[in-house]
mmCIF file of C-alpha atoms in Angstrom:
data_model
loop_
_atom_site.group_PDB
_atom_site.id
_atom_site.type_symbol
_atom_site.label_atom_id
_atom_site.label_comp_id
_atom_site.label_asym_id
_atom_site.label_seq_id
_atom_site.Cartn_x
_atom_site.Cartn_y
_atom_site.Cartn_z
ATOM 1 C CA UNK A 282 0.526 36.147 -12.844
ATOM 2 C CA UNK A 283 2.169 33.884 -10.316
ATOM 3 C CA UNK A 284 2.832 30.237 -11.151
ATOM 4 C CA UNK A 285 3.736 27.666 -8.490
ATOM 5 C CA UNK A 286 5.168 24.259 -9.345
ATOM 6 C CA UNK A 287 5.250 21.526 -6.697
ATOM 7 C CA UNK A 288 7.192 18.252 -6.654
ATOM 8 C CA UNK A 289 6.836 15.376 -6.183
ATOM 9 C CA UNK A 290 3.166 14.694 -6.826
ATOM 10 C CA UNK A 291 3.311 11.588 -4.632
ATOM 11 C CA UNK A 292 5.726 10.636 -1.886
ATOM 12 C CA UNK A 293 5.851 7.394 0.037
ATOM 13 C CA UNK A 294 8.056 6.985 3.131
ATOM 14 C CA UNK A 295 8.475 4.648 6.054
ATOM 15 C CA UNK A 296 7.499 5.799 9.510
ATOM 16 C CA UNK A 297 10.405 7.626 11.098
ATOM 17 C CA UNK A 298 11.954 8.721 7.809
ATOM 18 C CA UNK A 299 12.109 12.321 6.628
ATOM 19 C CA UNK A 300 9.983 13.764 3.822
ATOM 20 C CA UNK A 301 10.835 16.757 1.644
ATOM 21 C CA UNK A 302 8.471 18.558 -0.719
ATOM 22 C CA UNK A 303 9.729 21.288 -3.025
ATOM 23 C CA UNK A 304 8.042 24.228 -4.718
ATOM 24 C CA UNK A 305 9.188 26.866 -7.161
ATOM 25 C CA UNK A 306 7.473 30.162 -7.896
ATOM 26 C CA UNK A 307 7.715 32.549 -10.802
ATOM 27 C CA UNK A 308 6.994 36.037 -9.455
ATOM 28 C CA UNK A 309 9.959 37.504 -7.592
ATOM 29 C CA UNK A 310 7.571 39.964 -5.898
ATOM 30 C CA UNK A 311 5.900 37.140 -3.940
ATOM 31 C CA UNK A 312 6.825 37.370 -0.290
ATOM 32 C CA UNK A 313 4.567 35.039 1.681
ATOM 33 C CA UNK A 314 4.744 31.238 1.388
ATOM 34 C CA UNK A 315 2.342 29.067 3.389
ATOM 35 C CA UNK A 316 2.006 25.302 3.482
ATOM 36 C CA UNK A 317 -1.385 23.660 3.934
ATOM 37 C CA UNK A 318 -2.194 20.097 4.925
ATOM 38 C CA UNK A 319 -5.406 18.481 3.743
ATOM 39 C CA UNK A 320 -6.547 15.158 5.128
ATOM 40 C CA UNK A 321 -8.936 13.047 3.090
ATOM 41 C CA UNK A 322 -12.365 14.663 2.943
ATOM 42 C CA UNK A 323 -11.308 17.565 5.153
ATOM 43 C CA UNK A 324 -10.525 21.237 4.720
ATOM 44 C CA UNK A 325 -6.979 22.507 4.044
ATOM 45 C CA UNK A 326 -5.287 23.746 7.205
ATOM 46 C CA UNK A 327 -2.196 25.892 7.578
ATOM 47 C CA UNK A 328 0.738 24.037 9.110
ATOM 48 C CA UNK A 329 3.572 26.506 8.661
ATOM 49 C CA UNK A 330 4.388 29.636 6.702
ATOM 50 C CA UNK A 331 7.403 31.764 5.912
ATOM 51 C CA UNK A 332 7.962 35.318 4.774
ATOM 52 C CA UNK A 333 10.615 36.457 2.360
ATOM 53 C CA UNK A 334 12.651 38.214 5.029
ATOM 54 C CA UNK A 335 13.315 34.838 6.677
ATOM 55 C CA UNK A 336 15.360 31.963 5.245
ATOM 56 C CA UNK A 337 14.156 29.158 7.489
ATOM 57 C CA UNK A 338 11.434 28.484 10.030
ATOM 58 C CA UNK A 339 10.903 25.461 12.219
ATOM 59 C CA UNK A 340 7.989 24.187 14.290
ATOM 60 C CA UNK A 341 8.668 20.896 16.072
ATOM 61 C CA UNK A 342 8.967 18.227 13.328
ATOM 62 C CA UNK A 343 8.244 20.495 10.399
ATOM 63 C CA UNK A 344 10.451 23.149 8.838
ATOM 64 C CA UNK A 345 10.328 25.339 5.785
ATOM 65 C CA UNK A 346 13.283 26.820 3.911
ATOM 66 C CA UNK A 347 13.214 29.619 1.365
ATOM 67 C CA UNK A 348 15.732 30.522 -1.321
ATOM 68 C CA UNK A 349 14.629 33.861 -2.775
ATOM 69 C CA UNK A 350 17.408 33.978 -5.349
ATOM 70 C CA UNK A 351 16.419 30.637 -6.832
ATOM 71 C CA UNK A 352 12.714 31.263 -6.148
ATOM 72 C CA UNK A 353 12.104 27.982 -4.416
ATOM 73 C CA UNK A 354 10.976 26.847 -1.004
ATOM 74 C CA UNK A 355 10.716 23.456 0.631
ATOM 75 C CA UNK A 356 8.809 21.674 3.390
ATOM 76 C CA UNK A 357 10.739 19.261 5.564
ATOM 77 C CA UNK A 358 9.019 16.763 7.859
ATOM 78 C CA UNK A 359 11.239 14.750 10.165
ATOM 79 C CA UNK A 360 10.402 11.582 12.089
ATOM 80 C CA UNK A 361 7.286 11.042 9.996
ATOM 81 C CA UNK A 362 4.252 9.371 11.550
ATOM 82 C CA UNK A 363 1.239 7.698 9.911
ATOM 83 C CA UNK A 364 -0.896 10.687 10.887
ATOM 84 C CA UNK A 365 1.281 12.848 8.638
ATOM 85 C CA UNK A 366 -0.302 11.057 5.667
ATOM 86 C CA UNK A 367 -2.264 13.708 3.745
ATOM 87 C CA UNK A 368 -2.075 16.015 0.746
ATOM 88 C CA UNK A 369 0.287 18.947 1.216
ATOM 89 C CA UNK A 370 -0.059 22.173 -0.747
ATOM 90 C CA UNK A 371 2.441 24.970 -1.054
ATOM 91 C CA UNK A 372 1.341 28.460 -2.045
ATOM 92 C CA UNK A 373 2.764 31.883 -2.818
ATOM 93 C CA UNK A 374 1.313 35.305 -2.288
ATOM 94 C CA UNK A 375 2.056 38.945 -2.901
ATOM 95 C CA UNK A 376 1.866 41.328 0.022
ATOM 96 C CA UNK A 377 0.957 44.776 -1.181
ATOM 97 C CA UNK A 378 -1.556 46.517 -3.378
ATOM 98 C CA UNK A 379 -4.928 45.000 -4.051
ATOM 99 C CA UNK A 380 -3.422 41.552 -4.695
ATOM 100 C CA UNK A 381 -2.265 40.989 -1.170
ATOM 101 C CA UNK A 382 -3.560 37.794 0.334
ATOM 102 C CA UNK A 383 -4.248 36.205 -3.035
ATOM 103 C CA UNK A 384 -2.710 32.730 -2.866
ATOM 104 C CA UNK A 385 -1.550 30.708 -5.852
ATOM 105 C CA UNK A 386 -1.348 27.036 -4.909
ATOM 106 C CA UNK A 387 0.895 24.270 -6.141
ATOM 107 C CA UNK A 388 -0.698 21.080 -7.436
ATOM 108 C CA UNK A 389 -0.277 19.198 -4.170
ATOM 109 C CA UNK A 390 1.783 16.251 -2.926
ATOM 110 C CA UNK A 391 0.147 13.077 -1.646
ATOM 111 C CA UNK A 392 2.295 11.921 1.267
ATOM 112 C CA UNK A 393 1.866 8.374 2.514
ATOM 113 C CA UNK A 394 3.674 7.271 5.665
ATOM 114 C CA UNK A 395 3.809 3.493 6.047
ATOM 115 C CA UNK A 396 3.883 2.078 9.594
ATOM 116 C CA UNK B 228 -13.255 27.864 18.337
ATOM 117 C CA UNK B 229 -14.421 30.123 15.499
ATOM 118 C CA UNK B 230 -14.715 28.445 12.121
ATOM 119 C CA UNK B 231 -15.837 29.250 8.610
ATOM 120 C CA UNK B 232 -19.140 27.543 7.842
ATOM 121 C CA UNK B 233 -20.518 26.544 4.458
ATOM 122 C CA UNK B 234 -23.892 25.289 3.309
ATOM 123 C CA UNK B 235 -24.895 22.963 1.855
ATOM 124 C CA UNK B 236 -22.160 20.400 2.534
ATOM 125 C CA UNK B 237 -23.312 18.252 -0.378
ATOM 126 C CA UNK B 238 -25.373 19.109 -3.417
ATOM 127 C CA UNK B 239 -26.478 16.859 -6.259
ATOM 128 C CA UNK B 240 -28.285 18.559 -9.087
ATOM 129 C CA UNK B 241 -29.093 18.131 -12.726
ATOM 130 C CA UNK B 242 -27.456 19.960 -15.562
ATOM 131 C CA UNK B 243 -29.074 23.317 -16.205
ATOM 132 C CA UNK B 244 -30.221 23.871 -12.635
ATOM 133 C CA UNK B 245 -29.184 26.837 -10.521
ATOM 134 C CA UNK B 246 -26.872 26.161 -7.583
ATOM 135 C CA UNK B 247 -26.257 28.560 -4.705
ATOM 136 C CA UNK B 248 -23.531 27.957 -2.143
ATOM 137 C CA UNK B 249 -23.252 29.993 1.045
ATOM 138 C CA UNK B 250 -20.396 30.851 3.332
ATOM 139 C CA UNK B 251 -20.237 32.495 6.734
ATOM 140 C CA UNK B 252 -16.737 33.869 7.375
ATOM 141 C CA UNK B 253 -15.218 34.064 10.825
ATOM 142 C CA UNK B 254 -16.426 37.160 12.668
ATOM 143 C CA UNK B 255 -13.945 39.984 12.191
ATOM 144 C CA UNK B 256 -12.387 38.591 9.041
ATOM 145 C CA UNK B 257 -12.585 41.139 6.238
ATOM 146 C CA UNK B 258 -11.341 39.021 3.329
ATOM 147 C CA UNK B 259 -13.276 36.128 1.819
ATOM 148 C CA UNK B 260 -12.059 33.743 -0.874
ATOM 149 C CA UNK B 261 -13.856 31.188 -3.033
ATOM 150 C CA UNK B 262 -11.805 28.220 -4.280
ATOM 151 C CA UNK B 263 -12.677 25.225 -6.418
ATOM 152 C CA UNK B 264 -10.887 21.914 -5.937
ATOM 153 C CA UNK B 265 -10.762 19.148 -8.516
ATOM 154 C CA UNK B 266 -8.368 16.278 -9.017
ATOM 155 C CA UNK B 267 -7.182 17.679 -12.325
ATOM 156 C CA UNK B 268 -6.842 21.379 -11.472
ATOM 157 C CA UNK B 269 -6.059 21.306 -7.786
ATOM 158 C CA UNK B 270 -7.067 24.383 -5.758
ATOM 159 C CA UNK B 271 -8.100 27.264 -7.999
ATOM 160 C CA UNK B 272 -9.034 30.724 -6.787
ATOM 161 C CA UNK B 273 -12.376 31.754 -8.276
ATOM 162 C CA UNK B 274 -12.972 35.125 -6.600
ATOM 163 C CA UNK B 275 -12.234 37.110 -3.495
ATOM 164 C CA UNK B 276 -13.623 40.029 -1.567
ATOM 165 C CA UNK B 277 -12.148 42.527 0.835
ATOM 166 C CA UNK B 278 -14.500 44.530 3.046
ATOM 167 C CA UNK B 279 -17.322 43.078 0.906
ATOM 168 C CA UNK B 280 -15.929 44.617 -2.298
ATOM 169 C CA UNK B 281 -14.972 42.195 -5.101
ATOM 170 C CA UNK B 282 -11.237 42.424 -5.778
ATOM 171 C CA UNK B 283 -10.611 39.696 -8.296
ATOM 172 C CA UNK B 284 -12.933 37.278 -10.035
ATOM 173 C CA UNK B 285 -10.679 36.483 -12.964
ATOM 174 C CA UNK B 286 -10.701 32.779 -12.094
ATOM 175 C CA UNK B 287 -14.434 32.517 -12.479
ATOM 176 C CA UNK B 288 -16.352 31.676 -15.694
ATOM 177 C CA UNK B 289 -18.255 34.925 -16.021
ATOM 178 C CA UNK B 290 -21.106 33.638 -18.118
ATOM 179 C CA UNK B 291 -22.414 31.225 -15.488
ATOM 180 C CA UNK B 292 -20.762 32.013 -12.142
ATOM 181 C CA UNK B 293 -21.431 34.944 -9.856
ATOM 182 C CA UNK B 294 -20.156 35.771 -6.379
ATOM 183 C CA UNK B 295 -21.521 38.309 -3.940
ATOM 184 C CA UNK B 296 -21.281 39.440 -0.327
ATOM 185 C CA UNK B 297 -24.692 40.775 0.667
ATOM 186 C CA UNK B 298 -23.301 41.568 4.105
ATOM 187 C CA UNK B 299 -20.188 40.965 6.191
ATOM 188 C CA UNK B 300 -21.507 37.646 7.499
ATOM 189 C CA UNK B 301 -22.528 36.050 4.219
ATOM 190 C CA UNK B 302 -20.817 35.278 0.934
ATOM 191 C CA UNK B 303 -22.577 33.474 -1.901
ATOM 192 C CA UNK B 304 -21.406 31.675 -5.016
ATOM 193 C CA UNK B 305 -24.011 30.982 -7.652
ATOM 194 C CA UNK B 306 -23.845 28.840 -10.761
ATOM 195 C CA UNK B 307 -26.560 29.267 -13.362
ATOM 196 C CA UNK B 308 -26.925 27.127 -15.390
ATOM 197 C CA UNK B 309 -24.823 24.347 -13.886
ATOM 198 C CA UNK B 310 -22.902 21.886 -16.068
ATOM 199 C CA UNK B 311 -21.326 18.490 -15.308
ATOM 200 C CA UNK B 312 -17.836 20.039 -15.536
ATOM 201 C CA UNK B 313 -18.726 22.211 -12.521
ATOM 202 C CA UNK B 314 -18.652 19.102 -10.320
ATOM 203 C CA UNK B 315 -16.028 19.799 -7.672
ATOM 204 C CA UNK B 316 -15.558 20.749 -4.034
ATOM 205 C CA UNK B 317 -16.024 24.465 -3.486
ATOM 206 C CA UNK B 318 -14.210 25.957 -0.514
ATOM 207 C CA UNK B 319 -14.721 29.298 1.105
ATOM 208 C CA UNK B 320 -11.896 30.778 3.184
ATOM 209 C CA UNK B 321 -11.636 33.910 5.269
ATOM 210 C CA UNK B 322 -8.758 35.954 6.655
ATOM 211 C CA UNK B 323 -8.059 38.822 8.988
ATOM 212 C CA UNK B 324 -6.846 42.134 7.593
ATOM 213 C CA UNK B 325 -3.421 41.509 6.096
ATOM 214 C CA UNK B 326 -0.453 42.540 8.193
ATOM 215 C CA UNK B 327 2.938 41.152 9.114
ATOM 216 C CA UNK B 328 1.430 38.688 11.579
ATOM 217 C CA UNK B 329 -2.011 37.803 10.245
ATOM 218 C CA UNK B 330 -1.857 36.053 6.912
ATOM 219 C CA UNK B 331 -3.554 32.698 7.491
ATOM 220 C CA UNK B 332 -6.564 31.797 5.417
ATOM 221 C CA UNK B 333 -9.098 29.694 7.338
ATOM 222 C CA UNK B 334 -10.984 27.270 5.142
ATOM 223 C CA UNK B 335 -14.560 26.123 5.511
ATOM 224 C CA UNK B 336 -15.541 22.445 5.235
ATOM 225 C CA UNK B 337 -16.438 22.796 1.567
ATOM 226 C CA UNK B 338 -19.504 22.099 -0.556
ATOM 227 C CA UNK B 339 -19.239 18.941 -2.640
ATOM 228 C CA UNK B 340 -21.179 19.636 -5.838
ATOM 229 C CA UNK B 341 -22.207 16.932 -8.280
ATOM 230 C CA UNK B 342 -23.910 17.970 -11.491
ATOM 231 C CA UNK B 343 -25.505 15.077 -13.363
#
């Protein structure tokens, strides 16, 4: 089955700096890669996703890049703000057959943005 | 603003007791997932259903866990008997039929389970 590795496990930055979180996946058939943000005590919420037919996607201060050959994808947050502090999870999914929609999550990255 | 709902939000029970957690998916969503979140294991998929049919429950301890969808508006996760190692936050998530545009899983608020 799919295995997703996420690094780093913790990340501390100053407000205004950029933050980068990286994930690798094992199954080359995976073709959907979402990122979820989870604030303390809250539910995970989708912040951005990318499909394997796209190399990069951007939404305001966040962007995701995908390298299918190397089987890794990254989340980039620019101009970080204290409200970006949360746990971020990457995930990978197959699209097709009965497994479609089944997400395998990385272990999470605790991002702390210091004012 | 449609949301996934879960009950109870918190549950404290003693080892050996039965625990039932309920989830109401967003109306129109045909896929329902159950996840368990712990500090050590992160977010683990326990089981999921599509059009009320179980597709995969390989992440679930079969001897004590069971998941069902009695109807399209209710999913249940039952633990019997519960053990201290089951203490975790259990999330339900639902999703629209999979296509090129609709892939997001919407999570409920979770049930925080403590087994003493």
